[in-house]
Amino acid sequence: MTYVPDNPLIVQSDLSMLLEVQSSKYADARDELLAFAELVKSPEYVHTWRLTDLSLWNAAAAGHGADAIIETLHRYAKYPVPASVPERIRSVVSRYGALRLVQDGEFLRLESDRPLDLEEVRHLKPVHDLLGDDAGDGVRVHPRRRGELKRLLVSHGHPVEDLVGYEDGDALTMQLTHEAQDHPWSLRDYQLAAVDSFATGPSAGSGVVVLPCGAGKTIVGIAAMVRLGMRTLILCTGHVALQQWKREILARTTLTEDDVGEYSGRARELRNVTLTTYQLLTWRAEKGAEPAHFGLFSEANWGLVIYDEVHMLPAPIFREAAELQARRRLGLTATLVREDGMEGDVFALIGPKRYDLPWKQLERQGWIATARCIEVRVPFSDADRLKYVRSSPRSKFLIASKNPRKGAVLEELLARHKGEPTLVLGAWLDQLEFLSRRFGLPLVTGKTPAAERLEVFDRFRSGEISVLALSKVGNFAIDLPSAAVAVQISGTWGSRQEEAQRLGRVLRPKSGDNQAVFYSLVTTDSREQEIAERRQLFLAEQGYPYRIESAS
Amino acid sequence: MRVTSVLQVADAAMWKELAAVLDLDALLAAAVSPLEREASDDAAVLAALHGVGMKPLVRYAHRGSDEVVAAKQVLGQRIRGLRSEVRSVLVSAQRHARDGVARADHAWDPEVDGDAARILMGSGFLAPDVRDGAVVAGSFRLHPDLPPPPDVPYDFADAVMDETEDLPEPSVRLIPLLSDAASVAAALQHKPARRTHAGTVGKTDARALGRQLADEDLQTSGDLETHPRWGRALAALEALGAVSLDPITRELFVDLGLDDVLRGTAEDAVDRFVHKVVDHDLHVVVPAVRHALRQAGPGAVDELVFYELLGEQHRDVLFPPWWRDDHAIYPNPDGGQPRRYDQDGWERVERRMVKVVLKRLERLGLIRRAPGVFAGTPDGRRWAGVDRAPPPPLWVTSDLEVVVPPDALTPWERFQMERLGRCVSRDVVDRYRLDRTYLAHWLSTHELSEALDLLHRRAPGVPAGVVETLTEWARAVTRLVLVRGVLRE
C-alpha cells in the first residue's frame, strides 16, 4: 500500500494517529475510532488520537477484536501502517481476557488459559501478597481483595476480565418524569446512548461516561440509576454539587424528598438515594486516623455507586472503591485525564470507559453552546509598568494578574454584554472584592456560607441578578445554565483544566443563537501573558482557539 | 561609512522604562531617531540589559528579499543591453561557474573573447577572484545578483527508450537526505555543537542536537557521526560546504549561504546540490543529463545515443574550443602542444568525462544504470520535473502545532520550518510546536511575514488565532532590538 490521498487517517509508530477533518471520510473514520482509541485533542484540520493499552482493553471489553481494529486502520490509512502497530495491537488486546476473575464458592478464583501469564503475575511481589492458595487451574482470591488485585494487575499491564458479577442492591422503584420545572423533557440521543452503553451488554454495570461540560452528565447518572432500579449512593465534589444533584433527582424522577437523603456536614440522612461528598468521606478526626465516614459504603445494600467528576476522585477513596467491586459503579467526567496519572486505577476500580463524545460534536449538534474564546490584552499604566519592571520574577505574575486597568476593561465588557447573564471569575480575593464593591456585583467565595451561595445562585438562575462574581469555587460543579458570558479576570498557575472547567460554566445550551463568550483578561508583555498561553493550549486542543483583542 | 550597532525600541516610552533601571547615557550614544540610539559597544549594552532581566532581540542588518529581486531585475536589463558576443561569454561563464566562480580557460577563449571578457569586467559582471588578499590567476567571480542563464536547448528525444529489466532499484534517496541536512543545519543554528580534537561532535552536544531533532536514539547514544540518518545528513552538509569549523572554539557553524543552496523547489535544491558535489570541471554536463531524463519521462535513455546527440548538438558543453590558426583546439592555458578539438578528442576526453558524471549521478541516487542505458530514480525524475504530483498540505492548528506529512516540504521549507518551530516528534509525520523562543530566533534573521508566508503557502488554512499569537509574540520580541552591522556615515 502506498499513499492514498483521499484517506483521512495517519497511523504512527508511536501509536498516535492523526485524523484529517476535511476529508470526506472523516465522520465515518471518527465513529469507528471511538470504539478503540482515545481522542487526545481536536483542534481544526487534524485531530489527534491515540491507541493506549486502556483504550484497547476498553475495546476488547466491548467485544472488539484485534483483527477488526487493524482492518479499520488499514482501511482508512493515508500512508502504510507501520508494521509495529498491528503487532502491538494484537499483543495488548490479547491480554484482555487472558486473566479472568470468577466466582468459586465463597471465594473468587483468578484463572487463565495461558499458564505463563498466571505464573508471571504470581511472581509480581505486590500481587503475590493478595493471592491465596492454588485452586484448580487458578489461584484463590479473597473477595475483599478483588478491587485491589485488579488495580495492581492493570498497573502491571495485565487487565482482568471480571466475571464475578454484581450483588444486586435493594430494589427501588422509580421512573423518569416527562416534565421538569414545568418544561417537558426527555433524554437526548447521546444521553440515551451513554446510559445504554453503561447498563446493557455482557459486561454492563461498571464504567465511566465521558461527556463535555454542560452536556448533562447528571441526567445520564440519574437515568442510569432509574434504569437499574436499585438503591444508589452518589459521591459529589462538594455541597453545591450535592444540592444540584438533589434538585435534579427530585425534578426528573418520581422519587420524593423522603427517598433522597443528604449525608454531609449538615445532615446524616441515609436514604434510598443518598448523596454525599468526597470531602466528607475522606474527613479524618485527626491526622493518621481512618476516615470517619468510610462506613457509609457498607452501611446500606447499595445497588449502584455513582462517582461524579471521577477524574477528581481522591486517592483514599480509591482504596474504598476497591472494596465495592461487588456493586455496580458509574463514573462521570468531562475528561478522564488525571493530574496524578491514575487513569489506570479508574479503569480497574470503576470500570472501563463506556461512552465518550467530543466537545465539538456536541456543539455542532447544538447540545452545548458555541463558544468564542477571546483574550483581551490589557496594558499596564506607565507607573505600574515601572513597578513591574523593578519587581522580582516571583512578584511579576501577581502584579500583572492584579493589573488595575483590568477594572476598566471589565466595565467595558459588562457594558458590551449588558443584560446577558455574566460570570466574573478570578483567582485573587482582594481583586474580586474590590471589583465587587466597584461594580456592585454579588460575590461568592469559599468563605460564603452554603445557604447564602445557594440563594445567590438561585437569584442568578431566575434572572434577578445578571452578573455574578466567583472565586475559584466557580471553577466546577456549579450549574448556572443561563450563563452566557464569562470574564476571567485572573487565573492561577494551576492545571490547564481550570481554564476548561471555567469555559464549561457557559457551555450549557442557550435559547436564541446558542452562543457563549469566554473572555480572559491578560496583561500585555507580562509573565501572566506567558502563563495564559500555556493554559489556553488545552482549550485550543479541544477546538476552542483564542482570538486576541487589545484593550483600548 | 562605518559599521555600528543600534538599539531600537518599539515605543519611545520604553526609553523611560530602560532609564529606570540603567544609565542609558553611559551605554548609548545620542539618538539617531526617536526610536533608535547608537550602541558602539554592543557587548556592554547586551550585558547591561541582561543584568536587569531584559533580553533584546539581536539582529543583523540585511537586505529584504524585495531588494534582492529588484537588484536582479536591474542587472537583467543591463545584460540585455550587451552585444550578443559579450552576452554569450557571460552565459558561458555562468554555465561553467560554481559557487559564483568561473575558470576563464573553461569559459571562453582568451584571444577571441578577450575583449568581451574585459567589457564584462569593466561593467562589473565579472571581477577578479581574490582569496586571502591574493588574486587567483585565471579565476573570476560573477556578480551575485545575475539572473540565471538561459537553458541550453538540448534535444535527446532520439535517445528515449523503454526501461529495461536490468535497471536496478535505487539504493540512495537524495531528497530526504537534503531534507535531513536542512534539519541538522537548523538544529546547529539553534544549538551550536563543537568538534572534539578527535574530529567528532562531542557526546553532550550530540545529545543536545538529538533533543533539537527529536531523536531519542541520538539523545541516548550521543554519537552523531555514526547515526544512520543524522550522521549522513551532517556529511551531506559538509559535502555542500555548508558547515565550517571555527579553528579556535571548534564550534561548527552553518554557512549563511545554505539558504541559497536549498532555496526554491526540491528540484532546485537537488540541482544546486548536484552542481556543488560533482567535480568542478564536470558539473556543466549535469543540465544535459537532467534534460535527457525529462524527455525520457517514465522511460529510459540510450546511453550511446545520448553521447552522440550531446556531441552533435553541443560539443562545447565541457570545453568551448579555442581557435588557433583556423583550427579548433582544446583550451591550452599552459601553451603546450595543442590538442585538436575533433571527434577523436570527443571520444577520448569529453565522452569519458560525461561517463564520470553519470557515475556520480548514480551514486547520488538520481539515475539507475545498466549496460548501455540509464533512467531516472524517483528522486531523479522529480529533479528532472517529470510527473510531479502536488505535495500534500501541512496543517497548522490553534494549539500552535504544525503537522508536516511526508514530502509536504521542500528542503528549503524544511530548513525554515525547523528554525521556526520546535520539532516535537518525527514519525510518519513530523510535528512542530511554534513557540516564542523559536520565533525570536527566526526574527533574528527573518521577518515575521516570511514565516506567515510559509505557513499560508503550504497549509489549507492558518487559524486566525495562530496569526495573532505569532504577531503578538513578534511584537513582544521586537520591543527591544539590537541591530548589528548597520552602515552609518
PDB file of N, CA and C in Angstrom, chain A residues 279-320:
ATOM      1  N   GLN A 279     -15.269  15.137  50.182  1.00  0.00           N
ATOM      2  CA  GLN A 279     -14.629  15.748  51.349  1.00  0.00           C
ATOM      3  C   GLN A 279     -15.069  15.060  52.632  1.00  0.00           C
ATOM      4  N   LEU A 280     -16.382  14.800  52.725  1.00  0.00           N
ATOM      5  CA  LEU A 280     -16.887  14.174  53.939  1.00  0.00           C
ATOM      6  C   LEU A 280     -16.312  12.781  54.086  1.00  0.00           C
ATOM      7  N   LEU A 281     -16.283  12.079  53.000  1.00  0.00           N
ATOM      8  CA  LEU A 281     -15.827  10.690  53.078  1.00  0.00           C
ATOM      9  C   LEU A 281     -14.358  10.591  53.470  1.00  0.00           C
ATOM     10  N   THR A 282     -13.574  11.581  53.080  1.00  0.00           N
ATOM     11  CA  THR A 282     -12.148  11.491  53.393  1.00  0.00           C
ATOM     12  C   THR A 282     -11.789  12.274  54.659  1.00  0.00           C
ATOM     13  N   TRP A 283     -12.790  12.784  55.350  1.00  0.00           N
ATOM     14  CA  TRP A 283     -12.520  13.559  56.573  1.00  0.00           C
ATOM     15  C   TRP A 283     -11.998  12.648  57.674  1.00  0.00           C
ATOM     16  N   ARG A 284     -10.949  13.121  58.367  1.00  0.00           N
ATOM     17  CA  ARG A 284     -10.397  12.348  59.468  1.00  0.00           C
ATOM     18  C   ARG A 284     -10.488  13.169  60.733  1.00  0.00           C
ATOM     19  N   ALA A 285     -10.797  12.506  61.851  1.00  0.00           N
ATOM     20  CA  ALA A 285     -10.896  13.216  63.118  1.00  0.00           C
ATOM     21  C   ALA A 285      -9.535  13.769  63.518  1.00  0.00           C
ATOM     22  N   GLU A 286      -8.511  13.033  63.206  1.00  0.00           N
ATOM     23  CA  GLU A 286      -7.163  13.525  63.463  1.00  0.00           C
ATOM     24  C   GLU A 286      -6.232  12.913  62.430  1.00  0.00           C
ATOM     25  N   LYS A 287      -5.088  13.505  62.346  1.00  0.00           N
ATOM     26  CA  LYS A 287      -4.141  13.070  61.315  1.00  0.00           C
ATOM     27  C   LYS A 287      -3.750  11.614  61.559  1.00  0.00           C
ATOM     28  N   GLY A 288      -3.768  10.857  60.502  1.00  0.00           N
ATOM     29  CA  GLY A 288      -3.366   9.459  60.633  1.00  0.00           C
ATOM     30  C   GLY A 288      -4.506   8.520  60.957  1.00  0.00           C
ATOM     31  N   ALA A 289      -5.633   9.080  61.375  1.00  0.00           N
ATOM     32  CA  ALA A 289      -6.769   8.210  61.708  1.00  0.00           C
ATOM     33  C   ALA A 289      -7.443   7.763  60.423  1.00  0.00           C
ATOM     34  N   GLU A 290      -8.254   6.730  60.552  1.00  0.00           N
ATOM     35  CA  GLU A 290      -9.038   6.267  59.420  1.00  0.00           C
ATOM     36  C   GLU A 290     -10.129   7.290  59.112  1.00  0.00           C
ATOM     37  N   PRO A 291     -10.449   7.469  57.835  1.00  0.00           N
ATOM     38  CA  PRO A 291     -11.568   8.380  57.531  1.00  0.00           C
ATOM     39  C   PRO A 291     -12.823   7.938  58.279  1.00  0.00           C
ATOM     40  N   ALA A 292     -13.473   8.912  58.897  1.00  0.00           N
ATOM     41  CA  ALA A 292     -14.539   8.560  59.846  1.00  0.00           C
ATOM     42  C   ALA A 292     -15.795   8.026  59.176  1.00  0.00           C
ATOM     43  N   HIS A 293     -15.995   8.364  57.896  1.00  0.00           N
ATOM     44  CA  HIS A 293     -17.291   8.042  57.273  1.00  0.00           C
ATOM     45  C   HIS A 293     -17.194   6.992  56.180  1.00  0.00           C
ATOM     46  N   PHE A 294     -16.077   6.288  56.142  1.00  0.00           N
ATOM     47  CA  PHE A 294     -15.950   5.272  55.106  1.00  0.00           C
ATOM     48  C   PHE A 294     -17.015   4.181  55.249  1.00  0.00           C
ATOM     49  N   GLY A 295     -17.490   4.047  56.464  1.00  0.00           N
ATOM     50  CA  GLY A 295     -18.501   3.007  56.689  1.00  0.00           C
ATOM     51  C   GLY A 295     -19.749   3.206  55.849  1.00  0.00           C
ATOM     52  N   LEU A 296     -19.950   4.441  55.352  1.00  0.00           N
ATOM     53  CA  LEU A 296     -21.132   4.710  54.530  1.00  0.00           C
ATOM     54  C   LEU A 296     -21.214   3.735  53.357  1.00  0.00           C
ATOM     55  N   PHE A 297     -20.074   3.328  52.866  1.00  0.00           N
ATOM     56  CA  PHE A 297     -20.061   2.433  51.710  1.00  0.00           C
ATOM     57  C   PHE A 297     -20.734   1.097  52.029  1.00  0.00           C
ATOM     58  N   SER A 298     -20.617   0.695  53.286  1.00  0.00           N
ATOM     59  CA  SER A 298     -21.150  -0.635  53.606  1.00  0.00           C
ATOM     60  C   SER A 298     -22.378  -0.567  54.502  1.00  0.00           C
ATOM     61  N   GLU A 299     -22.821   0.670  54.798  1.00  0.00           N
ATOM     62  CA  GLU A 299     -23.957   0.790  55.725  1.00  0.00           C
ATOM     63  C   GLU A 299     -25.275   0.401  55.107  1.00  0.00           C
ATOM     64  N   ALA A 300     -25.344   0.393  53.819  1.00  0.00           N
ATOM     65  CA  ALA A 300     -26.601   0.026  53.164  1.00  0.00           C
ATOM     66  C   ALA A 300     -26.289  -0.899  51.997  1.00  0.00           C
ATOM     67  N   ASN A 301     -27.324  -1.569  51.546  1.00  0.00           N
ATOM     68  CA  ASN A 301     -27.157  -2.510  50.448  1.00  0.00           C
ATOM     69  C   ASN A 301     -27.290  -1.766  49.118  1.00  0.00           C
ATOM     70  N   TRP A 302     -26.223  -1.041  48.767  1.00  0.00           N
ATOM     71  CA  TRP A 302     -26.256  -0.229  47.553  1.00  0.00           C
ATOM     72  C   TRP A 302     -26.246  -1.115  46.323  1.00  0.00           C
ATOM     73  N   GLY A 303     -27.051  -0.754  45.346  1.00  0.00           N
ATOM     74  CA  GLY A 303     -27.010  -1.445  44.059  1.00  0.00           C
ATOM     75  C   GLY A 303     -26.126  -0.704  43.058  1.00  0.00           C
ATOM     76  N   LEU A 304     -25.974   0.569  43.263  1.00  0.00           N
ATOM     77  CA  LEU A 304     -25.191   1.392  42.331  1.00  0.00           C
ATOM     78  C   LEU A 304     -24.482   2.483  43.118  1.00  0.00           C
ATOM     79  N   VAL A 305     -23.228   2.710  42.785  1.00  0.00           N
ATOM     80  CA  VAL A 305     -22.470   3.839  43.331  1.00  0.00           C
ATOM     81  C   VAL A 305     -22.082   4.737  42.153  1.00  0.00           C
ATOM     82  N   ILE A 306     -22.441   6.007  42.241  1.00  0.00           N
ATOM     83  CA  ILE A 306     -22.094   6.960  41.162  1.00  0.00           C
ATOM     84  C   ILE A 306     -20.995   7.882  41.668  1.00  0.00           C
ATOM     85  N   TYR A 307     -19.930   8.004  40.895  1.00  0.00           N
ATOM     86  CA  TYR A 307     -18.814   8.888  41.229  1.00  0.00           C
ATOM     87  C   TYR A 307     -18.868  10.078  40.261  1.00  0.00           C
ATOM     88  N   ASP A 308     -19.342  11.198  40.771  1.00  0.00           N
ATOM     89  CA  ASP A 308     -19.397  12.386  39.915  1.00  0.00           C
ATOM     90  C   ASP A 308     -17.987  12.973  39.776  1.00  0.00           C
ATOM     91  N   GLU A 309     -17.683  13.534  38.595  1.00  0.00           N
ATOM     92  CA  GLU A 309     -16.347  14.103  38.330  1.00  0.00           C
ATOM     93  C   GLU A 309     -15.262  13.113  38.776  1.00  0.00           C
ATOM     94  N   VAL A 310     -15.355  11.923  38.243  1.00  0.00           N
ATOM     95  CA  VAL A 310     -14.493  10.829  38.718  1.00  0.00           C
ATOM     96  C   VAL A 310     -13.010  11.119  38.489  1.00  0.00           C
ATOM     97  N   HIS A 311     -12.699  12.052  37.594  1.00  0.00           N
ATOM     98  CA  HIS A 311     -11.289  12.376  37.402  1.00  0.00           C
ATOM     99  C   HIS A 311     -10.711  13.041  38.640  1.00  0.00           C
ATOM    100  N   MET A 312     -11.580  13.515  39.539  1.00  0.00           N
ATOM    101  CA  MET A 312     -11.093  14.164  40.749  1.00  0.00           C
ATOM    102  C   MET A 312     -11.159  13.235  41.955  1.00  0.00           C
ATOM    103  N   LEU A 313     -11.482  11.991  41.742  1.00  0.00           N
ATOM    104  CA  LEU A 313     -11.647  11.052  42.860  1.00  0.00           C
ATOM    105  C   LEU A 313     -10.400  11.042  43.729  1.00  0.00           C
ATOM    106  N   PRO A 314     -10.546  11.376  45.005  1.00  0.00           N
ATOM    107  CA  PRO A 314      -9.350  11.403  45.851  1.00  0.00           C
ATOM    108  C   PRO A 314      -8.768  10.001  45.996  1.00  0.00           C
ATOM    109  N   ALA A 315      -7.460   9.945  46.091  1.00  0.00           N
ATOM    110  CA  ALA A 315      -6.789   8.653  46.151  1.00  0.00           C
ATOM    111  C   ALA A 315      -7.281   7.759  47.288  1.00  0.00           C
ATOM    112  N   PRO A 316      -7.547   8.309  48.499  1.00  0.00           N
ATOM    113  CA  PRO A 316      -8.006   7.409  49.565  1.00  0.00           C
ATOM    114  C   PRO A 316      -9.312   6.699  49.207  1.00  0.00           C
ATOM    115  N   ILE A 317     -10.127   7.371  48.414  1.00  0.00           N
ATOM    116  CA  ILE A 317     -11.413   6.746  48.077  1.00  0.00           C
ATOM    117  C   ILE A 317     -11.209   5.595  47.111  1.00  0.00           C
ATOM    118  N   PHE A 318     -10.120   5.656  46.383  1.00  0.00           N
ATOM    119  CA  PHE A 318      -9.840   4.504  45.527  1.00  0.00           C
ATOM    120  C   PHE A 318      -9.754   3.235  46.357  1.00  0.00           C
ATOM    121  N   ARG A 319      -9.142   3.370  47.505  1.00  0.00           N
ATOM    122  CA  ARG A 319      -8.961   2.182  48.347  1.00  0.00           C
ATOM    123  C   ARG A 319     -10.312   1.626  48.750  1.00  0.00           C
ATOM    124  N   GLU A 320     -11.193   2.542  49.131  1.00  0.00           N
ATOM    125  CA  GLU A 320     -12.526   2.085  49.499  1.00  0.00           C
ATOM    126  C   GLU A 320     -13.287   1.593  48.290  1.00  0.00           C
TER     127      GLU A 320
END
